[in-house]
């Protein structure tokens, strides 16, 4: 008889069992909600990661395009550098040639001036001799 449980003890154990079952149901429900929230967070993280990868890919494409444009621009500059340097050399050669022509022209003018001076001096000398000859020879 001592080993048999009384109706009160049995009722108390049944009550405890219902409370434990209710707590277990509550914990199970919370666990399910947590699992759904975790799944939603994982999905959002996956979408954010995919978006970030797309954006990174676009940025990398833009960087490649910018690098290609820089390389192309440098190639164009390099291609123009040769003709530009050749044009500068030609311009310097032409300036030298013009300077030489101006110097030659100046020398010609100096020679012409000297010849004209000598011609005037010679003419003046001839006129003077002619006048002297006319004085010494008298009227013809």
PDB file of C-alpha atoms in Angstrom:
ATOM      1  CA  UNK A   1       0.000   0.000   0.000  1.00  0.00           C
ATOM      2  CA  UNK A   2       2.902   2.276   0.751  1.00  0.00           C
ATOM      3  CA  UNK A   3       4.220   1.769  -2.737  1.00  0.00           C
ATOM      4  CA  UNK A   4       1.009   2.824  -4.323  1.00  0.00           C
ATOM      5  CA  UNK A   5       0.654   6.436  -5.093  1.00  0.00           C
ATOM      6  CA  UNK A   6      -2.196   8.331  -3.758  1.00  0.00           C
ATOM      7  CA  UNK A   7      -4.638  10.028  -5.993  1.00  0.00           C
ATOM      8  CA  UNK A   8      -3.240  13.365  -4.899  1.00  0.00           C
ATOM      9  CA  UNK A   9       0.276  12.469  -5.899  1.00  0.00           C
ATOM     10  CA  UNK A  10      -0.923  11.131  -9.197  1.00  0.00           C
ATOM     11  CA  UNK A  11      -2.939  14.314  -9.811  1.00  0.00           C
ATOM     12  CA  UNK A  12       0.096  16.451  -8.899  1.00  0.00           C
ATOM     13  CA  UNK A  13       2.307  14.497 -11.265  1.00  0.00           C
ATOM     14  CA  UNK A  14      -0.282  14.839 -14.026  1.00  0.00           C
ATOM     15  CA  UNK A  15      -0.394  18.617 -13.403  1.00  0.00           C
ATOM     16  CA  UNK A  16       3.413  18.790 -13.565  1.00  0.00           C
ATOM     17  CA  UNK A  17       3.311  16.776 -16.764  1.00  0.00           C
ATOM     18  CA  UNK A  18       0.856  19.247 -18.344  1.00  0.00           C
ATOM     19  CA  UNK A  19       3.046  22.205 -17.291  1.00  0.00           C
ATOM     20  CA  UNK A  20       6.180  20.540 -18.657  1.00  0.00           C
ATOM     21  CA  UNK A  21       4.329  19.674 -21.883  1.00  0.00           C
ATOM     22  CA  UNK A  22       3.133  23.330 -22.210  1.00  0.00           C
ATOM     23  CA  UNK A  23       6.673  24.593 -21.607  1.00  0.00           C
ATOM     24  CA  UNK A  24       7.977  22.066 -24.135  1.00  0.00           C
ATOM     25  CA  UNK A  25       5.395  23.216 -26.699  1.00  0.00           C
ATOM     26  CA  UNK A  26       6.371  26.849 -26.034  1.00  0.00           C
ATOM     27  CA  UNK A  27      10.082  26.079 -26.451  1.00  0.00           C
ATOM     28  CA  UNK A  28       9.322  24.081 -29.627  1.00  0.00           C
ATOM     29  CA  UNK A  29       7.327  27.009 -31.030  1.00  0.00           C
ATOM     30  CA  UNK A  30      10.149  29.451 -30.159  1.00  0.00           C
ATOM     31  CA  UNK A  31      12.661  27.108 -31.778  1.00  0.00           C
ATOM     32  CA  UNK A  32      10.557  26.940 -34.959  1.00  0.00           C
ATOM     33  CA  UNK A  33      10.309  30.760 -35.010  1.00  0.00           C
ATOM     34  CA  UNK A  34      14.068  31.048 -34.503  1.00  0.00           C
ATOM     35  CA  UNK A  35      14.688  28.573 -37.327  1.00  0.00           C
ATOM     36  CA  UNK A  36      12.384  30.583 -39.649  1.00  0.00           C
ATOM     37  CA  UNK A  37      14.155  33.850 -38.662  1.00  0.00           C
ATOM     38  CA  UNK A  38      17.523  32.193 -39.236  1.00  0.00           C
ATOM     39  CA  UNK A  39      16.399  30.917 -42.662  1.00  0.00           C
ATOM     40  CA  UNK A  40      15.129  34.413 -43.555  1.00  0.00           C
ATOM     41  CA  UNK A  41      18.420  35.975 -42.387  1.00  0.00           C
ATOM     42  CA  UNK A  42      20.391  33.423 -44.423  1.00  0.00           C
ATOM     43  CA  UNK A  43      18.276  34.200 -47.497  1.00  0.00           C
ATOM     44  CA  UNK A  44      18.762  37.957 -46.996  1.00  0.00           C
ATOM     45  CA  UNK A  45      22.493  37.435 -46.501  1.00  0.00           C
ATOM     46  CA  UNK A  46      22.589  35.378 -49.699  1.00  0.00           C
ATOM     47  CA  UNK A  47      20.779  38.125 -51.629  1.00  0.00           C
ATOM     48  CA  UNK A  48      23.058  40.806 -50.174  1.00  0.00           C
ATOM     49  CA  UNK A  49      26.106  38.719 -51.032  1.00  0.00           C
ATOM     50  CA  UNK A  50      24.862  38.201 -54.602  1.00  0.00           C
ATOM     51  CA  UNK A  51      24.223  41.944 -54.952  1.00  0.00           C
ATOM     52  CA  UNK A  52      27.671  42.734 -53.572  1.00  0.00           C
ATOM     53  CA  UNK A  53      29.250  40.277 -56.013  1.00  0.00           C
ATOM     54  CA  UNK A  54      27.370  41.884 -58.916  1.00  0.00           C
ATOM     55  CA  UNK A  55      28.475  45.346 -57.797  1.00  0.00           C
ATOM     56  CA  UNK A  56      32.055  44.143 -57.386  1.00  0.00           C
ATOM     57  CA  UNK A  57      31.924  42.646 -60.868  1.00  0.00           C
ATOM     58  CA  UNK A  58      30.641  45.944 -62.290  1.00  0.00           C
ATOM     59  CA  UNK A  59      33.361  47.892 -60.486  1.00  0.00           C
ATOM     60  CA  UNK A  60      36.005  45.480 -61.776  1.00  0.00           C
ATOM     61  CA  UNK A  61      34.643  45.892 -65.318  1.00  0.00           C
ATOM     62  CA  UNK A  62      34.785  49.681 -64.930  1.00  0.00           C
ATOM     63  CA  UNK A  63      38.345  49.436 -63.624  1.00  0.00           C
ATOM     64  CA  UNK A  64      39.355  47.273 -66.590  1.00  0.00           C
ATOM     65  CA  UNK A  65      37.689  49.737 -68.983  1.00  0.00           C
ATOM     66  CA  UNK A  66      39.444  52.668 -67.299  1.00  0.00           C
ATOM     67  CA  UNK A  67      42.778  50.847 -67.434  1.00  0.00           C
ATOM     68  CA  UNK A  68      42.218  50.027 -71.119  1.00  0.00           C
ATOM     69  CA  UNK A  69      41.322  53.663 -71.827  1.00  0.00           C
ATOM     70  CA  UNK A  70      44.469  54.792 -70.012  1.00  0.00           C
ATOM     71  CA  UNK A  71      46.584  52.368 -72.028  1.00  0.00           C
ATOM     72  CA  UNK A  72      44.915  53.553 -75.258  1.00  0.00           C
ATOM     73  CA  UNK A  73      45.460  57.210 -74.330  1.00  0.00           C
ATOM     74  CA  UNK A  74      49.111  56.535 -73.526  1.00  0.00           C
ATOM     75  CA  UNK A  75      49.511  54.722 -76.837  1.00  0.00           C
ATOM     76  CA  UNK A  76      47.967  57.694 -78.648  1.00  0.00           C
ATOM     77  CA  UNK A  77      50.294  60.073 -76.811  1.00  0.00           C
ATOM     78  CA  UNK A  78      53.263  57.892 -77.667  1.00  0.00           C
ATOM     79  CA  UNK A  79      52.139  57.775 -81.304  1.00  0.00           C
ATOM     80  CA  UNK A  80      51.834  61.580 -81.394  1.00  0.00           C
ATOM     81  CA  UNK A  81      55.110  62.158 -79.596  1.00  0.00           C
ATOM     82  CA  UNK A  82      57.241  61.026 -82.551  1.00  0.00           C
ATOM     83  CA  UNK A  83      55.593  63.311 -85.144  1.00  0.00           C
ATOM     84  CA  UNK A  84      55.503  66.185 -82.633  1.00  0.00           C
ATOM     85  CA  UNK A  85      59.231  65.844 -81.968  1.00  0.00           C
ATOM     86  CA  UNK A  86      59.881  65.637 -85.722  1.00  0.00           C
ATOM     87  CA  UNK A  87      57.793  68.794 -86.237  1.00  0.00           C
ATOM     88  CA  UNK A  88      59.771  70.585 -83.502  1.00  0.00           C
ATOM     89  CA  UNK A  89      63.039  69.563 -85.139  1.00  0.00           C
ATOM     90  CA  UNK A  90      61.769  70.757 -88.553  1.00  0.00           C
ATOM     91  CA  UNK A  91      60.626  74.072 -87.026  1.00  0.00           C
ATOM     92  CA  UNK A  92      64.072  74.554 -85.463  1.00  0.00           C
ATOM     93  CA  UNK A  93      65.731  73.721 -88.802  1.00  0.00           C
ATOM     94  CA  UNK A  94      63.511  76.241 -90.600  1.00  0.00           C
ATOM     95  CA  UNK A  95      64.246  78.929 -87.976  1.00  0.00           C
ATOM     96  CA  UNK A  96      67.962  78.316 -88.462  1.00  0.00           C
ATOM     97  CA  UNK A  97      67.524  78.506 -92.230  1.00  0.00           C
ATOM     98  CA  UNK A  98      65.579  81.793 -91.961  1.00  0.00           C
ATOM     99  CA  UNK A  99      68.251  83.217 -89.655  1.00  0.00           C
ATOM    100  CA  UNK A 100      70.983  82.204 -92.114  1.00  0.00           C
ATOM    101  CA  UNK A 101      69.019  83.758 -94.988  1.00  0.00           C
ATOM    102  CA  UNK A 102      68.604  86.988 -92.993  1.00  0.00           C
ATOM    103  CA  UNK A 103      72.325  87.019 -92.206  1.00  0.00           C
ATOM    104  CA  UNK A 104      73.142  86.423 -95.882  1.00  0.00           C
ATOM    105  CA  UNK A 105      70.741  89.206 -96.917  1.00  0.00           C
ATOM    106  CA  UNK A 106      72.336  91.552 -94.404  1.00  0.00           C
ATOM    107  CA  UNK A 107      75.783  90.700 -95.775  1.00  0.00           C
ATOM    108  CA  UNK A 108      74.524  91.390 -99.320  1.00  0.00           C
ATOM    109  CA  UNK A 109      73.153  94.764 -98.207  1.00  0.00           C
ATOM    110  CA  UNK A 110      76.456  95.561 -96.487  1.00  0.00           C
ATOM    111  CA  UNK A 111      78.382  94.643 -99.670  1.00  0.00           C
ATOM    112  CA  UNK A 112      75.971  96.696-101.815  1.00  0.00           C
ATOM    113  CA  UNK A 113      76.368  99.683 -99.495  1.00  0.00           C
ATOM    114  CA  UNK A 114      80.156  99.351 -99.653  1.00  0.00           C
ATOM    115  CA  UNK A 115      80.082  99.069-103.471  1.00  0.00           C
ATOM    116  CA  UNK A 116      77.821 102.089-103.775  1.00  0.00           C
ATOM    117  CA  UNK A 117      80.168 104.077-101.511  1.00  0.00           C
ATOM    118  CA  UNK A 118      83.148 103.028-103.615  1.00  0.00           C
ATOM    119  CA  UNK A 119      81.216 103.852-106.798  1.00  0.00           C
ATOM    120  CA  UNK A 120      80.320 107.312-105.471  1.00  0.00           C
ATOM    121  CA  UNK A 121      83.904 107.872-104.391  1.00  0.00           C
ATOM    122  CA  UNK A 122      85.174 106.721-107.795  1.00  0.00           C
ATOM    123  CA  UNK A 123      82.637 108.911-109.579  1.00  0.00           C
ATOM    124  CA  UNK A 124      83.583 111.888-107.410  1.00  0.00           C
ATOM    125  CA  UNK A 125      87.248 111.183-108.161  1.00  0.00           C
ATOM    126  CA  UNK A 126      86.557 111.002-111.896  1.00  0.00           C
ATOM    127  CA  UNK A 127      84.546 114.190-111.816  1.00  0.00           C
ATOM    128  CA  UNK A 128      87.342 115.895-109.917  1.00  0.00           C
ATOM    129  CA  UNK A 129      89.925 114.675-112.456  1.00  0.00           C
ATOM    130  CA  UNK A 130      87.681 115.674-115.293  1.00  0.00           C
ATOM    131  CA  UNK A 131      87.308 119.135-113.798  1.00  0.00           C
ATOM    132  CA  UNK A 132      91.083 119.398-113.322  1.00  0.00           C
ATOM    133  CA  UNK A 133      91.664 118.235-116.840  1.00  0.00           C
ATOM    134  CA  UNK A 134      89.232 120.799-118.138  1.00  0.00           C
ATOM    135  CA  UNK A 135      91.020 123.544-116.205  1.00  0.00           C
ATOM    136  CA  UNK A 136      94.505 122.517-117.339  1.00  0.00           C
ATOM    137  CA  UNK A 137      93.701 121.854-120.924  1.00  0.00           C
ATOM    138  CA  UNK A 138      91.640 124.901-121.370  1.00  0.00           C
ATOM    139  CA  UNK A 139      88.962 125.379-123.932  1.00  0.00           C
ATOM    140  CA  UNK A 140      89.267 123.144-126.890  1.00  0.00           C
TER     141      UNK A 140
END
